[in-house]
């Protein structure tokens, strides 16, 4: 072929790409943006400061009213988002390297099969990550910041846990140190600027996926200077489970000092205000990203998801501040979605979990979910408003407690095995704060059944229809047959994988229960999930 013919062929190919028909072919697959906040509750007013986010995402799309996480702690929850799996299947059980958080084993076994890895390798998406990844990311024992997980075209990941100033980013595997100059270092704003740069300079010939993972509203709750005076008259909600003794609950809850000291209450009120202040910068980030998508002409072909890795508590059952517990305030999260085919200003009451995000995004990209080993379900039928969708009525919550072998030097009287004992030596975690729950939401029941893996085999059961704040543990008064069915269902979910995690729940028409199975090798206790199983 002559050089002139080659030139004409190249010119024609360029015209096809740039023509409306060529552009339509390229734009057919939607883009996806996932914004993930850190420790943002929904039960205690955590969405209230986000006026722009509410207007730009919730009012333009759908709000899921019953969105949960399978583990109320950063690293296990984030691993569930990335893998679409329950903790017993991805084996990240807490925030430590020993608990598989960003460990070498995680990198070898799970990272190659996360949904972003599949988006890039199998679906042809360009992928962008900015912000907090996993709590131990960047640890020297796990490859340092030079490790870039498979699946990311552009990688701007925070070393270790959330900070706002004086942090290190891995910029495509190279360390970049940031200081404490607001105009160039405030992390939420840095993430916003990196996101805008990506949207400006990315390829226009491939669909894209962005994951923006903010530090807010995680401690140390450092607000941008323009927001440090906001919400001066706001305090933590004084709902019916605030500053009361957690009677009939696991010993860790019962050990909390009731009533809380004035200094503890002042501390948690201050933390609550500061958390809201940090979220104002997230609100600005959302506005900037949405406006940039609109200017680029890409907003109508982009799904935007907004959620958090876990909830939070501020004074419930006299626990000052943290997450990790089995109650609604810690396991329930915001989930807002807008995008193609989603009608505006909707709410949905279906029981959804963050293990559904990976399958949903892969489904949006056109990937065959049968090729994955994910435990979650695609939300796409719910987003489209499909009729007669068969959906789950329960899901699994599981957590393995953290504790130190030595005593806390500030609380020597507590002995070993506890951790996060601040303020006033009220401990938020312990080795035997290890539990698993079935959270059920059906037409007839709004129920939570939990077993602790301790010497007591302690059980907590709540009827949230009658007791939405989970004050009264009804484990000793609920019908024995329901207890047995829930115990068996818990054992089944703790050993489920893939499709077996989506079988009918106890109150579904298709549920089958054989009491003889209660006395199989499982026994009547929930199966332990521990570091030894990694």
Short mmCIF file of C-alpha atoms in Angstrom, two decimals:
data_model
loop_
_atom_site.label_atom_id
_atom_site.label_comp_id
_atom_site.label_asym_id
_atom_site.label_seq_id
_atom_site.Cartn_x
_atom_site.Cartn_y
_atom_site.Cartn_z
CA UNK A 1 0.00 0.00 0.00
CA UNK A 2 1.30 3.42 -0.95
CA UNK A 3 2.14 6.05 1.68
CA UNK A 4 -0.73 8.19 0.33
CA UNK A 5 -3.21 5.34 0.86
CA UNK A 6 -1.94 4.77 4.38
CA UNK A 7 -2.37 8.47 5.09
CA UNK A 8 -5.92 8.46 3.72
CA UNK A 9 -6.74 5.37 5.82
CA UNK A 10 -5.45 7.03 8.98
CA UNK A 11 -7.41 10.17 8.22
CA UNK A 12 -10.60 8.14 7.69
CA UNK A 13 -10.07 6.27 10.98
CA UNK A 14 -9.65 9.60 12.74
CA UNK A 15 -12.85 10.93 11.19
CA UNK A 16 -14.74 7.80 12.32
CA UNK A 17 -13.52 8.24 15.89
CA UNK A 18 -14.37 11.93 15.91
CA UNK A 19 -17.68 11.63 14.09
CA UNK A 20 -20.96 11.52 16.06
CA UNK A 21 -21.38 7.82 15.28
CA UNK A 22 -17.85 7.06 16.40
CA UNK A 23 -18.29 9.15 19.54
CA UNK A 24 -21.55 7.38 20.32
CA UNK A 25 -19.84 4.01 20.08
CA UNK A 26 -17.13 5.19 22.45
CA UNK A 27 -19.60 6.73 24.91
CA UNK A 28 -21.94 3.76 25.05
CA UNK A 29 -20.53 2.33 28.26
CA UNK A 30 -21.18 4.57 31.28
CA UNK A 31 -18.51 6.10 33.46
CA UNK A 32 -18.58 5.53 37.22
CA UNK A 33 -17.47 7.72 40.13
CA UNK A 34 -17.39 6.28 43.67
CA UNK A 35 -16.93 8.73 46.54
CA UNK A 36 -16.09 6.98 49.81
CA UNK A 37 -15.99 8.88 53.11
CA UNK A 38 -14.32 7.60 56.28
CA UNK A 39 -16.43 6.89 59.41
CA UNK A 40 -19.51 8.81 58.26
CA UNK A 41 -22.66 7.78 60.09
CA UNK A 42 -26.19 8.11 58.77
CA UNK A 43 -28.17 7.32 61.94
CA UNK A 44 -26.90 10.33 63.91
CA UNK A 45 -27.24 13.07 61.33
CA UNK A 46 -24.03 12.48 59.40
CA UNK A 47 -25.56 13.61 56.08
CA UNK A 48 -26.95 16.88 57.47
CA UNK A 49 -23.96 19.13 56.58
CA UNK A 50 -23.87 17.93 52.97
CA UNK A 51 -26.37 20.28 51.35
CA UNK A 52 -24.68 20.30 47.93
CA UNK A 53 -24.28 16.52 47.91
CA UNK A 54 -27.95 16.10 48.74
CA UNK A 55 -28.94 18.44 45.90
CA UNK A 56 -26.51 17.06 43.32
CA UNK A 57 -26.77 13.31 44.04
CA UNK A 58 -29.71 12.41 46.30
CA UNK A 59 -32.25 14.74 44.70
CA UNK A 60 -31.02 13.80 41.24
CA UNK A 61 -31.11 10.07 41.94
CA UNK A 62 -31.84 7.49 44.60
CA UNK A 63 -31.19 7.25 48.35
CA UNK A 64 -30.97 3.75 49.84
CA UNK A 65 -32.52 3.92 53.30
CA UNK A 66 -31.22 0.53 54.45
CA UNK A 67 -27.58 0.41 53.34
CA UNK A 68 -25.15 -1.49 55.58
CA UNK A 69 -21.59 -2.71 55.90
CA UNK A 70 -20.70 -6.31 56.84
CA UNK A 71 -18.02 -5.10 59.26
CA UNK A 72 -18.07 -1.77 61.11
CA UNK A 73 -14.38 -1.03 60.72
CA UNK A 74 -12.38 0.69 58.00
CA UNK A 75 -10.11 -2.00 56.57
CA UNK A 76 -12.50 -5.00 56.55
CA UNK A 77 -15.24 -2.80 55.12
CA UNK A 78 -13.04 -1.33 52.40
CA UNK A 79 -11.85 -4.82 51.50
CA UNK A 80 -15.52 -5.82 51.13
CA UNK A 81 -16.13 -2.90 48.76
CA UNK A 82 -13.13 -3.81 46.60
CA UNK A 83 -13.76 -7.56 46.49
CA UNK A 84 -17.56 -7.78 46.78
CA UNK A 85 -16.98 -10.34 49.54
CA UNK A 86 -17.78 -10.85 53.19
CA UNK A 87 -14.81 -10.66 55.59
CA UNK A 88 -14.70 -14.46 56.04
CA UNK A 89 -14.02 -14.71 52.30
CA UNK A 90 -11.51 -11.88 51.83
CA UNK A 91 -9.92 -12.59 55.25
CA UNK A 92 -9.34 -8.98 56.25
CA UNK A 93 -10.58 -9.07 59.84
CA UNK A 94 -9.32 -5.82 61.37
CA UNK A 95 -7.06 -2.80 60.79
CA UNK A 96 -3.73 -4.55 61.42
CA UNK A 97 -1.25 -6.27 59.13
CA UNK A 98 -1.77 -9.37 61.27
CA UNK A 99 -5.48 -9.01 60.52
CA UNK A 100 -4.62 -9.08 56.77
CA UNK A 101 -5.08 -5.33 56.22
CA UNK A 102 -3.06 -4.60 53.06
CA UNK A 103 -0.79 -7.52 53.90
CA UNK A 104 1.32 -9.48 51.44
CA UNK A 105 -1.34 -12.21 51.53
CA UNK A 106 -4.08 -9.70 50.66
CA UNK A 107 -1.95 -8.40 47.80
CA UNK A 108 -1.34 -11.89 46.45
CA UNK A 109 -4.76 -13.51 46.90
CA UNK A 110 -7.37 -10.73 46.72
CA UNK A 111 -6.02 -7.64 44.94
CA UNK A 112 -5.76 -9.22 41.47
CA UNK A 113 -9.51 -9.93 41.56
CA UNK A 114 -10.93 -6.68 42.91
CA UNK A 115 -13.58 -5.03 40.77
CA UNK A 116 -11.22 -2.20 39.65
CA UNK A 117 -8.73 -4.83 38.43
CA UNK A 118 -11.49 -6.45 36.38
CA UNK A 119 -12.70 -3.08 35.09
CA UNK A 120 -9.25 -2.29 33.75
CA UNK A 121 -8.14 -5.69 32.47
CA UNK A 122 -11.44 -7.11 31.20
CA UNK A 123 -13.64 -4.08 30.47
CA UNK A 124 -11.14 -1.57 29.08
CA UNK A 125 -11.80 1.14 31.66
CA UNK A 126 -9.23 3.74 32.64
CA UNK A 127 -9.17 3.78 36.43
CA UNK A 128 -8.26 6.49 38.94
CA UNK A 129 -7.79 6.22 42.70
CA UNK A 130 -7.18 9.09 45.11
CA UNK A 131 -7.19 9.05 48.90
CA UNK A 132 -7.24 6.53 51.70
CA UNK A 133 -6.96 2.93 50.48
CA UNK A 134 -6.45 0.48 53.36
CA UNK A 135 -5.23 1.40 56.85
CA UNK A 136 -1.91 -0.43 56.54
CA UNK A 137 -1.23 0.53 52.93
CA UNK A 138 2.36 1.72 52.64
CA UNK A 139 3.68 -0.38 55.54
CA UNK A 140 7.28 -1.33 54.93
CA UNK A 141 6.52 -4.98 55.70
CA UNK A 142 4.00 -4.99 52.85
CA UNK A 143 5.96 -3.29 50.08
CA UNK A 144 5.76 0.34 51.19
CA UNK A 145 4.24 3.04 48.99
CA UNK A 146 6.02 1.54 45.99
CA UNK A 147 3.30 -1.09 45.83
CA UNK A 148 0.58 -0.10 43.34
CA UNK A 149 -2.29 -2.60 43.36
CA UNK A 150 -3.28 -4.10 40.01
CA UNK A 151 -6.16 -2.40 38.28
CA UNK A 152 -5.25 1.26 38.65
CA UNK A 153 -4.19 3.43 35.72
CA UNK A 154 -3.64 6.43 38.02
CA UNK A 155 -2.79 5.91 41.69
CA UNK A 156 -2.68 8.63 44.37
CA UNK A 157 -2.97 6.70 47.63
CA UNK A 158 -2.52 7.87 51.20
CA UNK A 159 0.10 6.10 53.26
CA UNK A 160 -1.62 4.46 56.27
CA UNK A 161 -4.63 6.05 57.97
CA UNK A 162 -6.57 9.26 57.46
CA UNK A 163 -4.85 12.61 57.96
CA UNK A 164 -5.50 16.10 56.68
CA UNK A 165 -1.95 17.52 56.84
CA UNK A 166 1.59 16.11 57.11
CA UNK A 167 1.03 12.92 55.15
CA UNK A 168 2.64 10.94 52.34
CA UNK A 169 0.95 10.00 49.08
CA UNK A 170 1.99 7.23 46.74
CA UNK A 171 1.88 8.88 43.33
CA UNK A 172 1.95 5.91 40.98
CA UNK A 173 4.37 4.21 43.37
CA UNK A 174 6.58 7.19 44.22
CA UNK A 175 6.38 8.91 47.61
CA UNK A 176 5.22 12.53 47.70
CA UNK A 177 5.36 14.26 51.06
CA UNK A 178 2.84 16.95 52.00
CA UNK A 179 3.13 19.48 54.81
CA UNK A 180 0.67 21.79 56.56
CA UNK A 181 0.06 24.62 54.12
CA UNK A 182 -3.69 24.73 53.58
CA UNK A 183 -3.55 25.98 50.01
CA UNK A 184 -1.48 23.04 48.76
CA UNK A 185 -1.68 20.32 51.42
CA UNK A 186 -5.20 20.00 52.85
CA UNK A 187 -5.95 16.44 51.78
CA UNK A 188 -9.63 16.71 50.88
CA UNK A 189 -8.85 19.66 48.60
CA UNK A 190 -5.80 17.88 47.16
CA UNK A 191 -8.04 14.94 46.25
CA UNK A 192 -10.53 17.31 44.62
CA UNK A 193 -7.80 18.95 42.53
CA UNK A 194 -6.32 15.60 41.47
CA UNK A 195 -9.79 14.43 40.45
CA UNK A 196 -10.36 17.55 38.35
CA UNK A 197 -6.97 17.10 36.70
CA UNK A 198 -7.84 13.52 35.80
CA UNK A 199 -11.15 14.60 34.29
CA UNK A 200 -9.34 17.30 32.31
CA UNK A 201 -6.51 15.20 30.89
CA UNK A 202 -7.83 11.60 30.74
CA UNK A 203 -8.43 9.81 27.46
CA UNK A 204 -11.79 10.58 25.88
CA UNK A 205 -11.82 7.28 24.01
CA UNK A 206 -12.27 4.94 26.98
CA UNK A 207 -14.85 4.88 29.77
CA UNK A 208 -13.48 5.72 33.19
CA UNK A 209 -13.88 4.69 36.81
CA UNK A 210 -12.88 7.05 39.63
CA UNK A 211 -12.66 6.17 43.32
CA UNK A 212 -12.22 9.21 45.55
CA UNK A 213 -11.66 8.22 49.17
CA UNK A 214 -11.69 11.18 51.56
CA UNK A 215 -10.20 11.37 55.06
CA UNK A 216 -13.32 13.12 56.36
CA UNK A 217 -14.94 12.78 58.79
CA UNK A 218 -12.31 10.50 60.39
CA UNK A 219 -10.19 11.76 63.30
CA UNK A 220 -8.22 13.98 63.82
CA UNK A 221 -11.22 15.99 62.47
CA UNK A 222 -9.13 18.85 61.09
CA UNK A 223 -11.43 21.27 59.29
CA UNK A 224 -10.39 23.60 56.50
CA UNK A 225 -9.72 27.07 57.97
CA UNK A 226 -12.84 28.61 56.43
CA UNK A 227 -15.02 26.06 58.24
CA UNK A 228 -13.56 25.99 61.75
CA UNK A 229 -16.31 28.27 63.08
CA UNK A 230 -19.18 26.32 61.53
CA UNK A 231 -21.83 24.54 63.61
CA UNK A 232 -20.86 26.22 66.88
CA UNK A 233 -24.27 25.47 68.39
CA UNK A 234 -24.40 21.83 67.24
CA UNK A 235 -24.01 18.94 69.68
CA UNK A 236 -24.31 15.16 69.38
CA UNK A 237 -27.91 13.90 69.27
CA UNK A 238 -29.43 13.02 72.64
CA UNK A 239 -31.54 10.11 71.41
CA UNK A 240 -32.96 7.40 73.66
CA UNK A 241 -29.79 5.27 73.70
CA UNK A 242 -27.49 8.23 74.48
CA UNK A 243 -25.64 8.09 77.81
CA UNK A 244 -27.50 5.06 79.15
CA UNK A 245 -26.19 1.80 80.55
CA UNK A 246 -26.11 -1.01 77.99
CA UNK A 247 -27.91 -3.51 80.17
CA UNK A 248 -28.24 -7.09 78.96
CA UNK A 249 -25.49 -6.51 76.41
CA UNK A 250 -22.03 -7.97 75.89
CA UNK A 251 -19.64 -7.17 78.74
CA UNK A 252 -17.69 -4.65 76.62
CA UNK A 253 -20.81 -2.49 76.37
CA UNK A 254 -21.68 -3.00 80.03
CA UNK A 255 -18.24 -1.77 81.16
CA UNK A 256 -18.88 1.74 79.89
CA UNK A 257 -19.21 4.28 82.71
CA UNK A 258 -22.79 5.55 83.09
CA UNK A 259 -23.53 8.37 83.30
CA UNK A 260 -20.61 9.68 81.28
CA UNK A 261 -18.49 12.39 82.83
CA UNK A 262 -19.02 15.98 81.77
CA UNK A 263 -15.56 15.96 80.20
CA UNK A 264 -16.46 12.91 78.08
CA UNK A 265 -19.66 14.54 76.89
CA UNK A 266 -17.83 17.75 76.07
CA UNK A 267 -15.22 15.72 74.18
CA UNK A 268 -17.76 13.84 72.07
CA UNK A 269 -19.78 16.99 71.37
CA UNK A 270 -16.62 18.70 70.16
CA UNK A 271 -15.77 15.67 68.00
CA UNK A 272 -19.29 15.67 66.53
CA UNK A 273 -18.99 19.34 65.54
CA UNK A 274 -15.55 18.89 64.03
CA UNK A 275 -16.70 15.87 62.04
CA UNK A 276 -19.42 17.99 60.45
CA UNK A 277 -16.89 20.75 59.74
CA UNK A 278 -14.60 18.35 57.83
CA UNK A 279 -17.57 17.19 55.73
CA UNK A 280 -18.08 20.69 54.34
CA UNK A 281 -14.91 20.22 52.28
CA UNK A 282 -16.28 16.90 51.00
CA UNK A 283 -19.41 18.79 49.97
CA UNK A 284 -17.21 21.21 48.01
CA UNK A 285 -15.38 18.29 46.38
CA UNK A 286 -18.68 16.77 45.22
CA UNK A 287 -19.78 20.07 43.73
CA UNK A 288 -16.48 20.52 41.85
CA UNK A 289 -16.52 16.98 40.41
CA UNK A 290 -20.17 17.15 39.32
CA UNK A 291 -19.67 20.55 37.69
CA UNK A 292 -16.56 19.33 35.86
CA UNK A 293 -18.46 16.30 34.55
CA UNK A 294 -21.20 18.65 33.38
CA UNK A 295 -18.75 21.01 31.64
CA UNK A 296 -17.15 17.98 29.95
CA UNK A 297 -20.54 16.81 28.70
CA UNK A 298 -20.11 13.54 30.62
CA UNK A 299 -22.52 13.94 33.54
CA UNK A 300 -25.50 12.30 31.82
CA UNK A 301 -23.43 9.19 31.08
CA UNK A 302 -21.86 8.88 34.53
CA UNK A 303 -23.05 7.00 37.60
CA UNK A 304 -22.04 8.69 40.85
CA UNK A 305 -22.09 6.64 44.08
CA UNK A 306 -21.68 8.23 47.51
CA UNK A 307 -21.18 6.12 50.63
CA UNK A 308 -19.05 5.54 53.76
CA UNK A 309 -16.94 2.64 54.99
CA UNK A 310 -18.80 2.41 58.32
CA UNK A 311 -21.00 4.36 60.69
CA UNK A 312 -20.05 5.90 64.03
CA UNK A 313 -21.30 6.50 67.55
CA UNK A 314 -21.08 9.47 69.88
CA UNK A 315 -22.31 8.54 73.36
CA UNK A 316 -24.66 5.67 72.54
CA UNK A 317 -24.77 3.22 75.47
CA UNK A 318 -22.22 5.54 77.10
CA UNK A 319 -19.51 4.65 74.56
CA UNK A 320 -17.88 8.04 73.82
CA UNK A 321 -16.66 7.81 70.19
CA UNK A 322 -15.74 5.05 67.76
CA UNK A 323 -17.29 2.35 65.55
CA UNK A 324 -16.76 -1.50 65.60
CA UNK A 325 -19.99 -2.40 67.39
CA UNK A 326 -22.89 -4.41 66.00
CA UNK A 327 -25.55 -1.72 66.39
CA UNK A 328 -27.29 0.28 63.68
CA UNK A 329 -25.32 3.47 64.32
CA UNK A 330 -22.08 1.63 63.44
CA UNK A 331 -23.17 -0.71 60.62
CA UNK A 332 -25.60 1.54 58.72
CA UNK A 333 -24.19 3.98 56.15
CA UNK A 334 -25.37 6.54 53.59
CA UNK A 335 -25.72 5.35 50.02
CA UNK A 336 -26.75 7.80 47.29
CA UNK A 337 -26.62 7.11 43.54
CA UNK A 338 -27.37 9.14 40.44
CA UNK A 339 -26.80 8.18 36.83
CA UNK A 340 -28.27 7.13 33.50
CA UNK A 341 -31.79 5.76 33.79
CA UNK A 342 -32.17 6.64 37.49
CA UNK A 343 -35.22 8.77 38.18
CA UNK A 344 -34.69 11.79 40.45
CA UNK A 345 -35.58 12.14 44.11
CA UNK A 346 -36.24 8.46 44.86
CA UNK A 347 -35.83 6.41 48.01
CA UNK A 348 -35.44 2.65 48.25
CA UNK A 349 -35.99 0.49 51.35
CA UNK A 350 -34.37 -2.71 50.09
CA UNK A 351 -31.64 -4.24 52.26
CA UNK A 352 -28.34 -3.46 50.51
CA UNK A 353 -24.71 -3.77 51.55
CA UNK A 354 -21.34 -2.52 50.41
CA UNK A 355 -20.53 -5.99 49.04
CA UNK A 356 -23.04 -5.00 46.32
CA UNK A 357 -20.97 -2.08 45.00
CA UNK A 358 -18.41 -4.17 43.10
CA UNK A 359 -21.01 -6.36 41.36
CA UNK A 360 -23.08 -3.27 40.53
CA UNK A 361 -20.21 -1.39 38.92
CA UNK A 362 -19.09 -4.47 36.97
CA UNK A 363 -22.69 -4.94 35.83
CA UNK A 364 -22.78 -1.32 34.66
CA UNK A 365 -19.58 -2.01 32.68
CA UNK A 366 -21.19 -5.04 31.03
CA UNK A 367 -19.08 -7.70 32.79
CA UNK A 368 -20.58 -11.16 33.31
CA UNK A 369 -21.01 -11.45 37.09
CA UNK A 370 -21.11 -15.25 36.84
CA UNK A 371 -17.38 -15.08 36.18
CA UNK A 372 -16.73 -13.59 39.63
CA UNK A 373 -16.69 -15.12 43.10
CA UNK A 374 -18.41 -12.12 44.66
CA UNK A 375 -20.90 -12.52 47.50
CA UNK A 376 -22.88 -9.36 46.74
CA UNK A 377 -25.67 -8.58 44.28
CA UNK A 378 -25.91 -6.02 41.50
CA UNK A 379 -28.01 -3.00 42.45
CA UNK A 380 -28.60 -2.17 38.79
CA UNK A 381 -32.17 -3.59 38.71
CA UNK A 382 -33.03 -1.42 41.73
CA UNK A 383 -31.37 1.63 40.18
CA UNK A 384 -33.37 1.17 36.99
CA UNK A 385 -36.59 0.66 38.92
CA UNK A 386 -37.22 -2.83 37.53
CA UNK A 387 -40.45 -4.43 38.72
CA UNK A 388 -40.74 -7.73 40.65
CA UNK A 389 -37.04 -7.88 41.56
CA UNK A 390 -36.18 -10.82 43.84
CA UNK A 391 -34.02 -9.42 46.60
CA UNK A 392 -32.35 -10.49 49.84
CA UNK A 393 -34.02 -10.24 53.23
CA UNK A 394 -30.89 -10.67 55.34
CA UNK A 395 -27.12 -10.31 55.32
CA UNK A 396 -24.14 -11.14 57.52
CA UNK A 397 -22.27 -8.84 59.91
CA UNK A 398 -18.98 -10.15 61.31
CA UNK A 399 -16.11 -8.68 63.26
CA UNK A 400 -12.97 -9.94 64.99
CA UNK A 401 -11.99 -7.83 67.99
CA UNK A 402 -8.64 -6.13 68.45
CA UNK A 403 -6.76 -5.98 71.75
CA UNK A 404 -3.27 -5.52 73.14
CA UNK A 405 -1.38 -8.20 75.04
CA UNK A 406 -0.19 -5.63 77.56
CA UNK A 407 -2.19 -3.29 79.74
CA UNK A 408 -3.01 0.21 78.55
CA UNK A 409 -0.48 2.42 80.43
CA UNK A 410 -3.13 5.12 80.92
CA UNK A 411 -5.58 2.57 82.37
CA UNK A 412 -3.43 -0.04 84.18
CA UNK A 413 -6.36 -1.37 86.17
CA UNK A 414 -8.07 -2.74 83.08
CA UNK A 415 -5.61 -5.56 82.42
CA UNK A 416 -4.59 -6.95 79.02
CA UNK A 417 -6.79 -7.65 76.02
CA UNK A 418 -8.57 -4.30 75.61
CA UNK A 419 -7.91 -1.29 73.39
CA UNK A 420 -9.16 2.18 72.44
CA UNK A 421 -9.84 3.03 76.10
CA UNK A 422 -10.26 6.79 75.74
CA UNK A 423 -11.59 8.93 77.26
CA UNK A 424 -12.12 7.95 80.93
CA UNK A 425 -10.80 4.39 80.39
CA UNK A 426 -13.94 3.31 78.57
CA UNK A 427 -12.78 0.64 76.13
CA UNK A 428 -14.22 0.41 72.63
CA UNK A 429 -12.67 -2.94 71.69
CA UNK A 430 -11.21 -6.17 73.05
CA UNK A 431 -9.95 -9.53 71.85
CA UNK A 432 -13.28 -11.17 72.56
CA UNK A 433 -15.36 -8.44 70.96
CA UNK A 434 -15.65 -11.02 68.19
CA UNK A 435 -19.16 -11.51 66.92
CA UNK A 436 -21.32 -12.40 63.96
CA UNK A 437 -24.89 -11.31 63.25
CA UNK A 438 -27.74 -11.91 60.87
CA UNK A 439 -29.43 -8.60 60.08
CA UNK A 440 -32.92 -9.32 58.74
CA UNK A 441 -35.31 -6.93 57.04
CA UNK A 442 -38.38 -8.63 55.57
CA UNK A 443 -42.04 -7.78 55.18
CA UNK A 444 -42.76 -9.29 58.59
CA UNK A 445 -39.55 -8.83 60.60
CA UNK A 446 -36.96 -6.13 61.30
CA UNK A 447 -34.58 -8.20 63.39
CA UNK A 448 -30.95 -8.54 64.39
CA UNK A 449 -29.52 -11.76 65.83
CA UNK A 450 -25.90 -11.80 67.07
CA UNK A 451 -23.57 -14.32 68.71
CA UNK A 452 -20.27 -13.51 70.40
CA UNK A 453 -17.34 -15.90 70.11
CA UNK A 454 -16.45 -15.85 73.78
CA UNK A 455 -16.76 -18.08 76.85
CA UNK A 456 -20.33 -16.96 77.43
CA UNK A 457 -21.39 -17.51 73.80
CA UNK A 458 -23.29 -14.30 74.51
CA UNK A 459 -26.35 -13.66 72.34
CA UNK A 460 -28.03 -10.35 71.52
CA UNK A 461 -31.34 -10.10 69.64
CA UNK A 462 -33.25 -6.93 68.77
CA UNK A 463 -36.68 -6.33 67.29
CA UNK A 464 -36.10 -3.02 65.58
CA UNK A 465 -39.76 -2.50 64.77
CA UNK A 466 -40.55 -2.14 68.48
CA UNK A 467 -37.07 -1.04 69.57
CA UNK A 468 -35.29 0.94 66.82
CA UNK A 469 -32.50 2.09 69.16
CA UNK A 470 -31.69 -1.49 70.25
CA UNK A 471 -32.05 -0.87 73.95
CA UNK A 472 -33.75 -4.15 74.93
CA UNK A 473 -31.98 -7.45 74.23
CA UNK A 474 -34.80 -9.98 73.74
CA UNK A 475 -32.57 -13.08 73.41
CA UNK A 476 -34.15 -14.65 76.52
CA UNK A 477 -37.75 -13.92 75.59
CA UNK A 478 -38.04 -14.39 71.83
CA UNK A 479 -39.60 -17.59 70.51
CA UNK A 480 -37.14 -20.50 70.76
CA UNK A 481 -37.90 -21.68 67.23
CA UNK A 482 -36.88 -18.30 65.82
CA UNK A 483 -33.66 -18.44 67.84
CA UNK A 484 -32.83 -21.86 66.42
CA UNK A 485 -33.56 -20.77 62.87
CA UNK A 486 -31.45 -17.64 63.26
CA UNK A 487 -28.59 -19.61 64.77
CA UNK A 488 -28.63 -22.00 61.83
CA UNK A 489 -28.92 -19.16 59.32
CA UNK A 490 -25.92 -17.50 60.96
CA UNK A 491 -23.84 -20.66 60.58
CA UNK A 492 -24.87 -20.94 56.95
CA UNK A 493 -23.93 -17.33 56.17
CA UNK A 494 -20.60 -17.62 58.00
CA UNK A 495 -19.59 -20.43 55.66
CA UNK A 496 -21.21 -19.03 52.49
CA UNK A 497 -19.36 -18.07 49.33
CA UNK A 498 -20.67 -16.47 46.15
CA UNK A 499 -24.19 -17.59 45.28
CA UNK A 500 -24.69 -19.42 48.59
CA UNK A 501 -24.54 -16.02 50.32
CA UNK A 502 -27.70 -15.07 48.45
CA UNK A 503 -29.99 -17.95 49.45
CA UNK A 504 -33.42 -17.25 51.02
CA UNK A 505 -33.47 -15.86 54.56
CA UNK A 506 -35.37 -17.25 57.54
CA UNK A 507 -38.56 -15.34 56.77
CA UNK A 508 -38.53 -15.84 52.99
CA UNK A 509 -41.05 -18.20 51.35
CA UNK A 510 -38.25 -20.33 49.88
CA UNK A 511 -36.44 -20.87 53.20
CA UNK A 512 -35.87 -24.47 54.32
CA UNK A 513 -34.89 -25.39 57.88
CA UNK A 514 -33.96 -28.82 59.17
CA UNK A 515 -33.62 -28.80 63.01
CA UNK A 516 -31.41 -31.91 62.83
CA UNK A 517 -28.70 -29.77 61.25
CA UNK A 518 -28.49 -27.82 64.52
CA UNK A 519 -26.62 -30.76 66.02
CA UNK A 520 -24.20 -31.41 63.20
CA UNK A 521 -20.47 -30.83 63.47
CA UNK A 522 -21.14 -27.10 63.61
CA UNK A 523 -22.77 -27.43 67.02
CA UNK A 524 -25.01 -24.63 68.18
CA UNK A 525 -22.26 -22.05 68.26
CA UNK A 526 -21.39 -19.81 65.40
CA UNK A 527 -18.29 -20.85 63.48
CA UNK A 528 -15.22 -18.99 64.64
CA UNK A 529 -13.44 -16.76 62.16
CA UNK A 530 -9.96 -15.94 63.32
CA UNK A 531 -6.46 -15.10 62.22
CA UNK A 532 -5.71 -18.82 62.10
CA UNK A 533 -8.11 -19.14 59.15
CA UNK A 534 -6.14 -16.70 57.01
#
